Structure formats: structure tokens, C-alpha cells
Coordinates of C-alpha atoms (C1' of nucleotides) in Angstrom, one line a residue:
Chain A
M1 CA 0.0 -0.1 -0.1
P2 CA 1.5 3.4 -0.9
P3 CA 2.5 5.6 2.0
S4 CA -0.3 7.9 1.3
S5 CA -3.1 5.4 1.9
A6 CA -6.0 5.6 -0.2
P7 CA -8.2 8.5 0.2
P8 CA -11.4 7.5 2.1
A9 CA -12.8 5.1 -0.4
S10 CA -15.2 7.8 -1.5
S11 CA -13.3 9.8 -4.0
A12 CA -16.7 10.7 -4.9
I13 CA -17.8 11.8 -8.3
P14 CA -18.8 15.4 -8.7
M15 CA -22.2 16.0 -9.8
I16 CA -23.2 16.6 -13.2
K17 CA -26.3 18.3 -14.5
N18 CA -27.8 16.2 -17.1
K19 CA -28.9 17.4 -20.4
K20 CA -32.2 18.1 -21.5
G21 CA -33.4 19.8 -18.2
K22 CA -34.9 16.4 -17.3
G23 CA -35.2 15.7 -13.9
K24 CA -32.2 13.4 -13.6
Q25 CA -29.9 14.4 -11.0
V26 CA -26.7 13.4 -9.1
V27 CA -25.4 10.0 -9.3
E28 CA -25.2 8.2 -6.1
I29 CA -21.9 6.6 -5.4
K30 CA -22.6 3.4 -3.8
L31 CA -19.8 1.2 -2.7
V32 CA -20.1 -2.5 -3.1
P33 CA -19.8 -4.8 -0.2
E34 CA -16.3 -4.9 1.2
D35 CA -15.5 -8.3 0.0
Q36 CA -16.3 -7.5 -3.5
R37 CA -14.3 -4.4 -3.8
I38 CA -11.7 -5.9 -6.3
F39 CA -10.1 -2.4 -6.7
Q40 CA -9.7 -1.9 -3.1
G41 CA -6.2 -0.1 -2.5
L42 CA -5.7 0.6 -6.1
H43 CA -5.5 4.3 -7.4
F44 CA -6.7 4.9 -10.9
Y45 CA -5.6 7.9 -12.9
F46 CA -7.8 8.3 -16.2
F47 CA -6.6 9.8 -19.4
P48 CA -8.2 12.0 -20.2
N49 CA -8.8 12.5 -16.3
S50 CA -12.3 14.2 -16.1
D51 CA -15.6 13.0 -15.6
T52 CA -17.2 15.3 -18.1
H53 CA -17.4 12.6 -20.7
P54 CA -20.5 10.3 -19.9
G55 CA -18.9 7.0 -20.9
R56 CA -15.5 7.7 -18.9
R57 CA -17.6 9.1 -16.1
Q58 CA -19.5 5.8 -15.7
R59 CA -16.2 4.0 -15.6
I60 CA -14.8 6.3 -13.1
I61 CA -18.0 5.8 -10.8
K62 CA -17.8 2.0 -11.2
A63 CA -13.9 1.9 -10.4
I64 CA -14.8 3.9 -7.0
E65 CA -17.7 1.7 -6.3
Y66 CA -15.5 -1.2 -6.5
G67 CA -13.0 0.3 -4.2
A68 CA -10.4 2.2 -6.5
S69 CA -9.4 5.8 -5.7
W70 CA -9.7 8.4 -8.3
Q71 CA -6.5 10.3 -8.4
D72 CA -6.9 13.8 -9.7
K73 CA -3.3 14.1 -10.6
F74 CA -0.7 11.7 -11.8
N75 CA 1.6 10.8 -9.0
D76 CA 3.6 8.2 -7.6
T77 CA 0.6 6.7 -5.9
V78 CA -1.3 6.0 -8.8
T79 CA -1.3 2.2 -9.6
H80 CA -3.3 2.1 -12.8
I81 CA -3.7 4.5 -15.9
I82 CA -6.8 4.0 -17.8
V83 CA -6.7 5.5 -21.2
D84 CA -9.3 6.3 -23.5
R85 CA -9.8 4.9 -26.8
D86 CA -8.2 7.0 -29.4
Y87 CA -5.4 8.2 -27.3
D88 CA -2.2 6.2 -27.7
F89 CA 0.8 5.6 -25.5
E90 CA 2.7 8.5 -27.1
Q91 CA -0.1 11.0 -26.4
L92 CA -0.2 9.8 -22.8
L93 CA 3.4 10.3 -22.3
K94 CA 3.4 13.7 -24.0
Y95 CA 0.7 14.9 -21.7
L96 CA 2.3 13.6 -18.5
K97 CA 5.7 15.3 -19.8
L98 CA 7.4 11.9 -19.1
K99 CA 9.8 10.0 -21.5
E100 CA 8.8 6.8 -19.9
L101 CA 6.5 5.2 -17.3
P102 CA 8.0 3.8 -14.3
L103 CA 7.6 0.0 -13.7
V104 CA 5.1 -0.9 -16.1
D105 CA 3.6 -4.4 -16.1
T106 CA 3.3 -5.6 -19.6
S107 CA 1.7 -8.9 -18.8
T108 CA -1.8 -8.2 -20.0
I109 CA -1.6 -7.8 -23.5
E110 CA -5.2 -7.8 -24.3
F111 CA -5.8 -4.3 -22.8
R112 CA -2.5 -2.8 -23.6
V113 CA -2.8 0.7 -24.9
K114 CA -2.2 1.0 -28.4
G115 CA 1.3 2.6 -29.4
Y116 CA 3.0 1.0 -26.3
E117 CA 5.7 -1.4 -27.1
P118 CA 7.0 -3.4 -24.2
P119 CA 10.8 -3.7 -23.6
A120 CA 12.2 -6.8 -25.4
S121 CA 12.9 -8.8 -22.3
S122 CA 10.3 -7.8 -19.9
A123 CA 10.3 -9.8 -16.9
T124 CA 6.8 -9.4 -15.9
I125 CA 4.2 -11.0 -13.8
A126 CA 1.9 -13.4 -15.5
Q127 CA -1.4 -12.1 -14.4
P128 CA -4.1 -14.8 -14.6
I129 CA -7.4 -13.1 -14.5
P130 CA -8.7 -13.7 -11.1
S131 CA -11.9 -15.3 -11.1
Q132 CA -13.3 -12.6 -9.0
A133 CA -12.2 -10.1 -11.2
S134 CA -13.8 -11.7 -14.2
E135 CA -17.0 -12.1 -12.5
V136 CA -17.0 -8.4 -11.9
S137 CA -16.2 -7.7 -15.2
L138 CA -19.4 -9.4 -16.5
Q139 CA -21.2 -7.0 -14.5
L140 CA -19.5 -3.9 -15.2
K141 CA -19.7 -3.1 -18.7
P142 CA -18.0 0.1 -18.7
V143 CA -15.3 -0.7 -16.3
K144 CA -14.8 -4.3 -17.4
R145 CA -11.7 -3.6 -19.3
K146 CA -9.9 -2.3 -16.3
A147 CA -11.3 -4.8 -14.1
V148 CA -9.7 -7.7 -15.7
V149 CA -6.4 -5.9 -15.8
L150 CA -6.0 -5.8 -12.1
S151 CA -2.5 -6.6 -10.9
S152 CA -2.1 -8.0 -7.7
Q153 CA 1.0 -6.0 -7.1
V154 CA 0.2 -3.2 -5.0
T155 CA 3.1 -2.0 -3.2
S156 CA 4.5 1.1 -2.5
E157 CA 6.4 0.6 -5.6
A158 CA 3.4 -0.4 -7.4
S159 CA 3.7 -1.2 -11.0
L160 CA 1.7 0.6 -13.5
N161 CA -0.9 -0.9 -15.6
L162 CA -1.6 0.7 -18.7
V163 CA -5.2 0.1 -19.5
S164 CA -6.9 0.9 -22.9
S165 CA -10.5 1.7 -22.1
S166 CA -11.0 1.7 -25.9
A167 CA -12.2 -1.7 -26.6
A168 CA -15.6 -1.2 -27.8
S169 CA -18.8 -2.3 -26.6
L170 CA -19.0 -5.9 -25.7
S171 CA -20.3 -8.2 -28.0
N172 CA -23.4 -8.8 -26.4
S173 CA -25.4 -9.5 -23.3
P174 CA -26.3 -6.4 -21.3
A175 CA -24.6 -7.0 -18.3
P176 CA -26.9 -8.6 -15.8
G177 CA -27.1 -7.3 -12.4
V178 CA -25.4 -4.0 -12.8
P179 CA -26.3 -1.9 -9.9
D180 CA -28.2 0.9 -11.3
P181 CA -27.7 4.0 -9.1
Q182 CA -31.0 5.4 -10.1
Q183 CA -33.1 2.2 -9.0
V184 CA -31.5 2.2 -5.7
P185 CA -33.6 4.1 -3.1
N186 CA -31.7 7.0 -2.1
K187 CA -30.6 7.0 1.4
D188 CA -28.4 9.5 2.8
E189 CA -28.8 11.7 0.1
D190 CA -27.9 14.8 1.8
E191 CA -24.8 13.3 3.0
L192 CA -23.9 12.2 -0.4
D193 CA -24.6 15.4 -2.0
T194 CA -22.3 16.9 0.5
A195 CA -19.5 14.4 -0.4
I196 CA -20.1 14.8 -3.9
R197 CA -19.7 18.6 -3.8
Q198 CA -16.6 18.3 -1.9
A199 CA -15.3 15.7 -4.3
K200 CA -15.9 18.2 -6.9
E201 CA -14.2 20.9 -5.3
S202 CA -11.2 18.7 -4.8
H203 CA -11.1 17.8 -8.4
P204 CA -10.1 20.7 -10.4
L205 CA -9.9 19.0 -13.5
A206 CA -13.5 17.6 -13.3
S207 CA -15.1 20.9 -13.5
D208 CA -14.4 21.5 -17.2
D209 CA -15.6 24.8 -18.9
E210 CA -14.4 28.3 -18.4
D211 CA -13.9 28.9 -14.8
D212 CA -10.2 29.2 -15.1
V213 CA -9.2 31.8 -12.5
E214 CA -5.9 32.8 -13.6
G215 CA -2.4 31.4 -14.0
H216 CA -1.6 28.7 -16.4
K217 CA -3.4 28.0 -19.5
R218 CA -6.1 25.7 -19.5
R219 CA -4.6 23.8 -22.2
K220 CA -4.2 20.5 -20.5
T221 CA -7.8 20.0 -19.9
N222 CA -8.4 17.9 -22.9
N223 CA -10.9 15.3 -22.0
W224 CA -13.9 13.3 -23.1
Q225 CA -14.0 15.7 -26.1
D226 CA -11.9 13.3 -28.0
K227 CA -15.2 11.4 -29.0
F228 CA -15.8 14.4 -31.3
Q229 CA -14.6 14.4 -34.9
C230 CA -13.7 17.7 -34.7
M231 CA -10.8 16.8 -32.2
H232 CA -9.2 14.5 -34.9
K233 CA -7.0 15.6 -37.5
H234 CA -7.5 14.3 -41.0
T235 CA -6.6 15.8 -44.3
G236 CA -8.6 13.6 -46.4
K237 CA -5.9 13.6 -49.0
S238 CA -3.8 10.5 -48.0
G239 CA -3.8 8.8 -51.3
D240 CA -3.9 5.3 -49.7
Q241 CA -6.7 4.5 -47.2
G242 CA -4.4 2.0 -45.4
P243 CA -5.0 -1.6 -44.9
N244 CA -8.8 -1.4 -45.3
A245 CA -8.9 0.5 -48.3
H246 CA -11.3 -1.7 -50.3
T247 CA -13.6 -2.1 -47.5
L248 CA -13.7 1.7 -47.1
V249 CA -14.7 1.9 -50.8
V250 CA -17.6 -0.3 -50.4
L251 CA -18.8 1.3 -47.1
Q252 CA -18.6 4.6 -48.8
E253 CA -20.8 3.4 -51.5
L254 CA -23.3 2.4 -48.9
A255 CA -22.9 5.7 -47.1
D256 CA -23.7 7.4 -50.4
H257 CA -26.6 5.1 -51.0
Y258 CA -28.0 6.0 -47.6
D259 CA -27.4 9.7 -48.4
Q260 CA -29.2 9.4 -51.8
I261 CA -32.4 7.9 -50.1
R262 CA -32.3 10.6 -47.5
D263 CA -31.8 8.2 -44.6
Q264 CA -29.6 10.7 -42.8
W265 CA -29.0 8.6 -39.7
R266 CA -27.7 5.5 -41.4
C267 CA -25.6 7.7 -43.8
K268 CA -24.3 9.4 -40.7
S269 CA -23.4 6.1 -39.1
Y270 CA -21.7 4.8 -42.1
R271 CA -19.7 8.0 -42.3
Q272 CA -18.8 7.6 -38.7
A273 CA -17.8 4.0 -39.4
I274 CA -15.7 4.9 -42.4
S275 CA -13.9 7.5 -40.7
A276 CA -13.0 5.2 -37.7
L277 CA -12.0 2.3 -40.0
R278 CA -9.7 4.6 -41.9
K279 CA -7.8 5.4 -38.8
Q280 CA -7.1 1.5 -38.3
T281 CA -3.6 0.5 -38.8
I282 CA -4.3 -3.1 -39.4
K283 CA -6.6 -4.7 -41.7
I284 CA -9.9 -5.6 -40.0
S285 CA -11.4 -8.8 -41.4
T286 CA -13.7 -10.2 -38.8
K287 CA -16.9 -8.9 -37.2
E288 CA -15.3 -9.4 -33.8
A289 CA -12.4 -7.2 -34.8
A290 CA -14.7 -4.5 -36.4
M291 CA -16.9 -4.6 -33.3
R292 CA -14.0 -3.4 -31.3
V293 CA -13.7 -0.3 -33.3
Y294 CA -15.4 2.7 -31.7
G295 CA -18.2 3.8 -34.0
I296 CA -18.7 0.5 -35.8
G297 CA -21.5 -1.7 -34.4
S298 CA -23.0 -5.0 -35.1
S299 CA -24.6 -4.2 -38.5
I300 CA -21.6 -2.6 -40.1
A301 CA -19.2 -5.1 -38.5
E302 CA -21.0 -8.0 -40.2
K303 CA -20.9 -6.1 -43.5
I304 CA -17.3 -5.6 -43.1
E305 CA -16.6 -9.2 -42.8
E306 CA -18.8 -10.0 -45.8
I307 CA -16.8 -7.3 -47.9
V308 CA -13.5 -8.9 -47.0
R309 CA -14.7 -12.4 -47.6
T310 CA -16.6 -11.9 -50.8
T311 CA -15.2 -8.5 -52.3
H312 CA -18.5 -7.0 -52.1
L313 CA -21.9 -6.8 -50.7
R314 CA -25.1 -8.3 -51.9
K315 CA -27.2 -5.6 -50.3
L316 CA -25.4 -2.9 -52.2
D317 CA -26.0 -4.8 -55.7
F318 CA -29.6 -5.2 -54.8
A319 CA -30.0 -1.5 -54.0
K320 CA -28.3 -0.4 -57.2
L321 CA -30.8 -2.2 -59.3
D322 CA -33.9 -1.0 -57.5
E323 CA -35.8 1.1 -60.1
R324 CA -37.8 3.3 -57.7
Q325 CA -34.5 4.1 -55.9
Q326 CA -33.0 5.2 -59.1
I327 CA -35.9 7.5 -59.8
L328 CA -36.0 9.0 -56.5
N329 CA -32.3 9.7 -56.7
R330 CA -32.7 11.1 -60.0
F331 CA -35.5 13.4 -58.9
M332 CA -33.7 14.3 -55.6
K333 CA -30.7 15.8 -57.5
I334 CA -33.0 18.6 -58.9
Y335 CA -32.5 21.8 -56.9
G336 CA -35.6 22.3 -54.9
V337 CA -36.7 18.8 -55.0
G338 CA -36.3 16.8 -51.7
L339 CA -37.6 13.3 -50.7
H340 CA -41.1 14.5 -50.4
A341 CA -41.4 15.9 -53.9
A342 CA -39.6 13.1 -55.4
E343 CA -41.9 10.6 -53.9
N344 CA -45.0 12.6 -55.1
F345 CA -43.5 12.7 -58.7
A346 CA -42.5 8.9 -58.6
S347 CA -46.0 8.2 -57.2
A348 CA -47.6 10.1 -60.0
G349 CA -45.8 7.8 -62.3
Y350 CA -43.0 10.1 -63.7
K351 CA -39.9 8.4 -64.3
T352 CA -37.7 10.8 -66.2
I353 CA -36.5 14.4 -65.8
D354 CA -38.5 15.0 -69.2
D355 CA -41.6 13.7 -67.7
L356 CA -41.4 16.2 -65.1
L357 CA -40.7 18.9 -67.4
Q358 CA -43.8 18.2 -69.4
K359 CA -46.2 16.9 -67.0
A360 CA -45.4 17.9 -63.4
E361 CA -46.4 20.9 -61.6
L362 CA -43.0 22.6 -60.7
T363 CA -42.0 25.4 -58.5
D364 CA -39.9 28.1 -60.1
N365 CA -36.9 27.0 -58.5
Q366 CA -37.5 23.4 -59.5
R367 CA -38.0 24.5 -63.1
I368 CA -34.5 26.2 -62.9
G369 CA -33.1 23.1 -61.3
I370 CA -34.3 20.9 -64.1
D371 CA -33.2 23.2 -66.8
H372 CA -29.8 23.3 -65.4
Y373 CA -29.8 19.8 -64.0
D374 CA -26.4 18.8 -65.5
D375 CA -24.9 22.2 -64.6
F376 CA -25.7 22.0 -60.8
N377 CA -24.8 18.5 -60.7
S378 CA -21.4 19.0 -62.0
R379 CA -18.4 20.1 -60.1
V380 CA -16.8 23.4 -60.4
P381 CA -13.0 23.4 -61.0
R382 CA -11.0 25.4 -58.5
A383 CA -9.6 27.7 -61.2
E384 CA -13.5 28.5 -62.1
V385 CA -14.5 29.2 -58.6
E386 CA -11.8 31.8 -58.6
K387 CA -13.1 33.5 -61.8
H388 CA -16.6 33.6 -60.3
A389 CA -15.2 35.0 -57.1
G390 CA -13.2 37.3 -59.0
I391 CA -16.0 38.9 -60.7
V392 CA -18.2 39.4 -57.7
K393 CA -15.0 40.7 -55.9
K394 CA -14.4 43.2 -58.6
A395 CA -17.9 44.5 -58.8
L396 CA -18.2 44.9 -55.0
K397 CA -15.0 46.9 -54.7
G398 CA -16.2 49.0 -57.4
L399 CA -19.2 50.0 -55.3
D400 CA -17.3 50.2 -52.1
K401 CA -13.5 49.2 -51.9
N402 CA -13.8 48.4 -48.1
Y403 CA -15.6 45.4 -48.7
I404 CA -14.1 41.9 -48.2
V405 CA -14.9 38.7 -50.0
N406 CA -14.0 35.3 -48.9
T407 CA -14.4 32.1 -50.8
M408 CA -15.7 29.6 -48.6
G409 CA -16.8 26.0 -48.6
S410 CA -14.5 23.0 -50.1
Y411 CA -12.6 25.9 -51.8
R412 CA -11.2 27.2 -48.5
R413 CA -10.5 23.6 -47.7
G414 CA -8.3 23.4 -50.5
A415 CA -10.3 21.2 -52.7
Q416 CA -9.6 21.0 -56.4
D417 CA -13.2 21.2 -57.3
S418 CA -16.3 22.3 -55.5
G419 CA -20.0 21.7 -55.6
D420 CA -20.9 25.3 -55.6
I421 CA -19.5 28.8 -55.0
D422 CA -19.7 30.2 -51.4
L423 CA -18.9 33.8 -51.0
L424 CA -18.7 35.4 -47.8
I425 CA -19.1 39.0 -47.8
T426 CA -18.2 41.5 -45.1
K427 CA -17.1 45.2 -44.5
P428 CA -15.1 46.2 -41.5
G429 CA -17.3 48.6 -39.4
A430 CA -20.3 48.1 -41.4
S431 CA -23.6 47.0 -40.0
I432 CA -25.5 44.0 -41.5
D433 CA -28.1 46.4 -42.8
E434 CA -25.6 48.4 -44.6
I435 CA -24.1 45.3 -46.1
R436 CA -27.4 43.9 -47.0
T437 CA -28.5 46.9 -48.6
T438 CA -25.5 47.3 -50.8
V439 CA -25.3 43.7 -51.7
M440 CA -29.0 43.2 -52.4
D441 CA -29.8 46.5 -53.8
R442 CA -26.9 47.1 -55.7
L443 CA -24.6 44.4 -56.3
V444 CA -27.1 41.7 -57.2
P445 CA -28.8 44.1 -59.7
L446 CA -25.6 45.1 -61.2
L447 CA -24.4 41.7 -61.6
T448 CA -27.8 40.5 -63.0
K449 CA -27.6 43.4 -65.4
H450 CA -24.3 42.2 -66.7
K451 CA -25.6 38.6 -67.2
F452 CA -23.3 37.3 -64.6
L453 CA -26.0 36.4 -62.0
V454 CA -28.7 34.4 -64.0
A455 CA -31.1 33.2 -61.4
A456 CA -32.2 34.0 -57.9
L457 CA -33.2 31.0 -56.1
A458 CA -33.5 32.2 -52.6
Q459 CA -33.0 35.6 -51.5
T460 CA -33.3 37.1 -48.2
S461 CA -36.7 38.6 -47.4
Q462 CA -36.7 38.9 -43.9
A463 CA -35.3 42.0 -42.0
D464 CA -32.3 40.0 -40.6
G465 CA -31.7 38.2 -43.9
T466 CA -28.1 37.2 -44.5
K467 CA -28.0 35.1 -47.6
W468 CA -28.6 35.2 -51.4
H469 CA -28.6 31.9 -53.3
G470 CA -28.8 31.8 -57.0
A471 CA -26.8 31.0 -60.2
S472 CA -23.9 32.7 -62.2
C473 CA -22.4 32.3 -65.4
L474 CA -19.2 33.3 -66.9
P475 CA -19.0 35.4 -70.0
D476 CA -18.4 33.1 -73.0
S477 CA -19.7 30.2 -71.0
S478 CA -23.3 28.7 -71.1
T479 CA -22.6 26.6 -67.7
W480 CA -24.6 27.9 -64.8
R481 CA -23.2 27.5 -61.3
R482 CA -24.7 27.7 -58.0
I483 CA -23.6 30.6 -56.2
D484 CA -24.3 31.6 -52.6
L485 CA -23.6 35.0 -51.2
L486 CA -23.4 35.2 -47.3
L487 CA -23.5 38.5 -45.7
V488 CA -21.7 38.7 -42.4
P489 CA -21.1 41.6 -40.2
E490 CA -17.4 41.9 -38.9
E491 CA -18.4 40.7 -35.4
E492 CA -19.6 37.4 -36.7
L493 CA -16.9 36.9 -39.2
G494 CA -15.2 34.4 -37.3
A495 CA -18.2 32.2 -36.7
A496 CA -19.3 32.5 -40.3
L497 CA -15.7 31.5 -41.5
L498 CA -16.0 28.3 -39.2
Y499 CA -19.5 27.5 -40.4
F500 CA -19.1 28.0 -44.1
T501 CA -15.8 26.3 -44.3
G502 CA -17.2 23.0 -42.9
N503 CA -17.2 20.3 -43.7
D504 CA -20.6 19.4 -42.5
I505 CA -19.3 16.6 -40.3
F506 CA -16.8 18.9 -38.7
N507 CA -19.6 21.7 -38.1
R508 CA -21.9 19.1 -36.6
S509 CA -19.3 17.8 -34.4
M510 CA -18.2 21.3 -33.2
R511 CA -21.9 22.1 -32.6
L512 CA -22.6 18.9 -30.7
L513 CA -19.4 19.8 -28.5
A514 CA -20.6 23.1 -27.7
S515 CA -24.1 21.9 -26.9
K516 CA -22.6 19.3 -24.6
K517 CA -20.7 22.1 -22.7
G518 CA -23.7 24.1 -22.2
M519 CA -23.2 26.3 -25.2
R520 CA -24.5 26.9 -28.7
L521 CA -22.4 27.4 -31.9
N522 CA -24.0 28.7 -34.9
Q523 CA -22.9 30.9 -38.0
R524 CA -23.1 34.2 -35.8
G525 CA -21.2 33.1 -32.9
L526 CA -20.5 30.6 -29.9
Y527 CA -22.9 31.4 -26.9
K528 CA -22.6 30.3 -23.4
D529 CA -25.4 29.7 -20.6
V530 CA -27.9 28.6 -23.1
L531 CA -31.0 27.8 -21.2
R532 CA -32.8 24.7 -22.2
D533 CA -36.4 24.7 -21.1
Y534 CA -37.3 22.5 -18.3
G535 CA -38.6 19.1 -19.4
R536 CA -38.2 20.2 -23.1
E537 CA -35.5 21.6 -24.9
K538 CA -36.4 25.0 -25.9
L539 CA -33.6 27.4 -25.5
S540 CA -32.9 30.9 -24.5
E541 CA -30.2 32.5 -26.7
G542 CA -27.4 32.6 -24.1
T543 CA -24.8 35.2 -24.2
L544 CA -22.0 35.7 -26.8
V545 CA -18.8 34.3 -26.1
E546 CA -17.1 34.8 -29.4
G547 CA -18.1 35.4 -33.0
K548 CA -15.4 37.6 -34.6
D549 CA -12.2 35.4 -34.2
E550 CA -12.1 32.0 -35.7
R551 CA -9.5 30.9 -33.6
K552 CA -10.8 32.1 -30.3
I553 CA -14.0 29.9 -30.8
F554 CA -11.6 26.9 -31.1
E555 CA -10.0 27.9 -27.9
A556 CA -13.3 28.7 -26.0
L557 CA -14.4 25.0 -27.0
D558 CA -11.0 23.8 -26.1
V559 CA -10.6 22.3 -29.6
P560 CA -6.9 22.4 -31.0
W561 CA -6.9 24.9 -34.0
R562 CA -7.1 23.2 -37.3
P563 CA -6.6 25.1 -40.6
P564 CA -9.3 24.7 -43.2
E565 CA -7.6 21.9 -45.0
H566 CA -7.8 19.8 -41.9
R567 CA -11.4 20.0 -41.3
I568 CA -12.3 17.1 -43.4
C569 CA -13.9 14.3 -41.2
Chain B
dC1 C1' -35.5 3.9 -26.6
dG2 C1' -34.2 8.6 -27.9
dG3 C1' -30.6 11.6 -29.8
dC4 C1' -28.0 12.5 -33.7
dT5 C1' -26.3 20.6 -35.6
dG6 C1' -28.5 24.7 -36.1
dT7 C1' -30.3 28.0 -39.2
dA8 C1' -32.7 30.5 -43.2
dC9 C1' -35.8 30.7 -47.2
dT10 C1' -39.9 29.0 -50.1
dG11 C1' -44.5 27.9 -50.9
Chain C
dC1 C1' -45.7 24.8 -40.8
dA2 C1' -43.1 21.2 -43.8
dG3 C1' -39.8 20.9 -46.9
dT4 C1' -35.6 22.0 -48.6
dA5 C1' -30.8 23.6 -48.6
dC6 C1' -26.5 24.6 -46.5
Chain D
dG1 C1' -27.0 2.5 -37.7
dC2 C1' -24.4 3.7 -33.6
dC3 C1' -24.3 5.1 -28.7
dG4 C1' -25.3 6.0 -24.1
Chain E
dC1 C1' -54.8 41.3 -46.8
dG2 C1' -50.8 40.7 -44.1
dA3 C1' -49.1 38.0 -40.4
dT4 C1' -47.8 33.8 -38.8
dG5 C1' -46.0 29.1 -38.5
Chain F
dC1 C1' -48.3 26.7 -48.3
dA2 C1' -52.6 26.7 -44.9
dT3 C1' -54.4 29.2 -41.6
dC4 C1' -56.1 33.0 -38.9
dG5 C1' -57.9 37.4 -37.7

DNA sequence: CGGCTGTACTG
DNA sequence: CAGTAC
DNA sequence: GCCG
DNA sequence: CGATG
DNA sequence: CATCG
């Protein structure tokens, strides 16, 4: 036992307000009976070490319930380090500012943190899984990984166990008999509340967000955020997709398929799985291996195995041949036609674009979308994007040289071609009203007169309008391009840059992260203290944290800065 | 079983 | 408001 | 479809 | 008819 | 667009 004996086994967990204003409250830490405290005398350090992340929080709670102490700092009493998935050994060392960890027990390979290579001749203690521990592990889904790794060696010179908490969800059975804190009648509630509050106060790292009083930067409070795609660097232009290249291609086709049929959630899941698989350094060939990857569940795991074994997927072949699907897909590529309209058209018996043109009732925008179906569905080469942007820029500067035009979207991310042309227009010091007036009343009419702007698809009508969507056409060209003008006051420039640079996954990830931190991110700014209606989820606006500076928004969310080219998830 | 980003414009 | 787009 |  | 959702 | 005052 380390000199400093275990903190009173109740290194309790600070309370966390649950989302959605629902009635849930504080989780009660309920120690298991003494003879079952398999972690008794062990001191855990988590990496990251805050309980703001729900999953990790569960693991921490379970660890404590089974007798461990939760160390808020890495010190020499720590016996085990539990590392989140997606962090590797190198990152851990870097964070701890260490060159190596003292006395690592390398015996339990199964849960070794990735990136850790044991010394060649490691005299280690074989660690058979204690029956007791394995039994517990059956009960503790979240903690399980760690449970098994228990080392018997708990001396003052305790060896460190490096445990990866990554291993994804277990293949199956909902753990029986998991003590559910919320089902247990609450005794001693006041006492616990107090303990929890105190624990929170004694765990500076646990209270995330912005209460940094002074001194050192809160740089090191990286935590549960690693779940969010926006925390991971990815350029997308690594020609080779690694050992799972072929699988990725097929999965991408499936993702595209679900995108086409507007099944946004399945599409999202496939993209998530693809992103996760792309990061794998070894080939994933079996369902079991796939299931261990965070972001891949049983359904996709099965498909991965099928893909590896048979080279492709029956389901996909089938989907490709479904005629109705083809029709819907065709219709939905028309600007102004979504799933609903496409289904109506299809149900009316229309099969081709020409059918629609001749027989269907179309909105103005849909007609334009059909007239320029091919134009709008073809990519715009980077050089052409620049030409369109140049024309707008020149015209605008002619009206007022103080205007600034930024080309956004995939162009800003460095793409060689884009789906459309996104131009962000701002003028330092000018109000949004002034900008809107200039653009709507002068720029657009001017460029329309010059036959550069050739269609207006959606223009701001409301008093606070900020956008113009339409089509543009270069002189000597007959190809119409989708072009969007985005009007932004200087104070919102950072948030607008962030939003209109994307990509969409990156944006969603950033916004979700903000939301989990009680904040709200939109194209105008990052807001804090957002109030969510009790019971439901209405919201009060919240107060502005940052809108002008793109980098400061990253900082406020504790996301490492990433240039536009690295925002491809 | 419910959440999964958050907003602006059209009709 | 639903649908659509970003 | 995945996750908590 | 304009406002509203 | 549908609905409302």
C-alpha cells in the first residue's frame, strides 16, 4: 500500500447536471460490499482525467464503487492508468511530460494501450485473471476492461498498469445485475450530496468549462472531447486509405446510397464507421475485430466481414438495381426537390426528368433546377471558382472598396473542385443592414444586368436576412453554377468562417461539442449559458462568447486549432 | 428507446 | 408549418 | 446505424 | 390582406 | 403553403 493510504474510498464523483433539463440528478456513489471491492487499494488515473465525458464518467464511478480511488493528478501513488480509446501511449507520455512510465507491468496484452511497445525482455508477472475480477467484469460493462487488468502487485512501488478503455462495446449480453444507481432508493442523500460537492471541489480537473481563474492556461484539460470528430486531424488527401482501403470503398458506396435515399442517420453512421475504419492501422477482417472499433456496431461489422470475404456486398448490388430508388435518386438531385417531392413525382408515375418538365407541376426553383440539371450536378473546377469569385469581388470593390470577399466551402479547404461557389461578404465596421443593402440593392442588380447572375433561387426577405442563393455564369460560357452570397457583419466573421468552411461533419461535431458544454454554436457565434427549457429543450439565446475570431472559438471550446484543409472528417 | 447541428428561405 | 438547402 |  | 408558422 | 384575424 502506498504511503499515502487510499483516500477515503469515496473519491466521490462530482455531480453533473444532466442534459435536457430533465429531472435526473446526481449519481449516487454506492460502494459495493467490502468483500467485493476488487479495486480496493488501487489508485486510478484516467486519461483524460475528467468525468465530463459520460462514458468515462461511468467507468470512474464504477471504479470507485469497487474500491478504487480516483487520483486527480498523476503522482507516484497511481497504480493504474486508464486510457481512453483514440489516445495512444505516445499521447499519454506527452501529456504527462514523461519519457517513459516507471515499472510498467506488461503482462496483460489484451488491454494494452495502443502505441505501447514493451521492452524486449520484460520480466513481467503473469497475470491470470482472478476469477473474482472476471466475474465482476461481467457486471461492469464500462469498467470491465480495467477490471480484468488488475494487477496483484500493489506495493509502494506499485507497477503501473496501462489500460486501454477503448475496446468497444461488448459483443452482447446486457450485463446482468449491474447496480443501477437510479433504481436504488436514495438513503443519505444529503450526505452524499455533500460528499459529491466536496469531491468536486477537490477535483479541479473535473469541472471543465471556463472557470479558469488565472495562471496557467487550461491547455491541458483535454477530456471526453476526444469523441468528437472535430478533435481529430484528418486531411482526407492521404491517397492510400490504409490496410482497409477496399472495405472503405464499399462502405462509402453504402453511405452514398443512404445519403441518396435521405436516410440521414444511417448515412451518418456509415460515415462515422468509415472515419473510424480509416484510422485503423491494421486490416480488419472479422466481425469481432470490427466491433472493437468505436463507431462500428454489429450491423456494419457484419458487412465488413462480408466485404472482406466476398469482395463486395449483396445488399449494395440489390440497392443499385431498385428502379424506384433510381428514380427518387434522379429526382432528388434537382435543386428544390427533396424526398417528399421526389416521392410525389414518382407516385404520380413520372420516371424521367423529361416527364417532370412536361407533366409535373413545378415550383419556379424546381424548373430552374431541371433546366440546369447537369450544370448544377457537375463540379466546379477550382480555377473556375476563382473566376466567379473574382467577378463578384471586382464588382463589389467598385461599389465600395472596403468590402472583403472570402471564398468559402470546399474551396477554402483546398479542394480541387467544388459543388458550388460560396462567397462570404463583409465590410469592417459596417452594420449588417448596410451590407445587406449594398449587396441586395446594388451588387445583385448590377451583376444581374451584366448577365453574370442568371437566376435567383432564394434571397433574403426577412429583415435580418443574410444570404442570397442563385446561379452565375461566366462570360463566354453557358454553364450555370450555383453561387451563394453570405452577408456577415465583422463581429460574426469568425463564426461565419468556421461555419461556411465546414465540412458538414466537422461543423456538426463542433456544434454538438458546444451543446454538450452548455453552449451553442451557429454561424453567428459561440454562446454560453444557453438555457434549455425544463422538461423540453427550448432554449434561451445565451450570451455571446465569441464571434469575430475563428481561432478564439476553437479556444473557447478547447479544440486544438485546425486550418481549413484539416477540417475534413 | 431517444438523440443524432442549427439555421434561413420557399410555398 | 413542412420541406428544402446549406 | 451507433451510442449511452 | 398581411401576419404567422 | 395553410390558416387566422
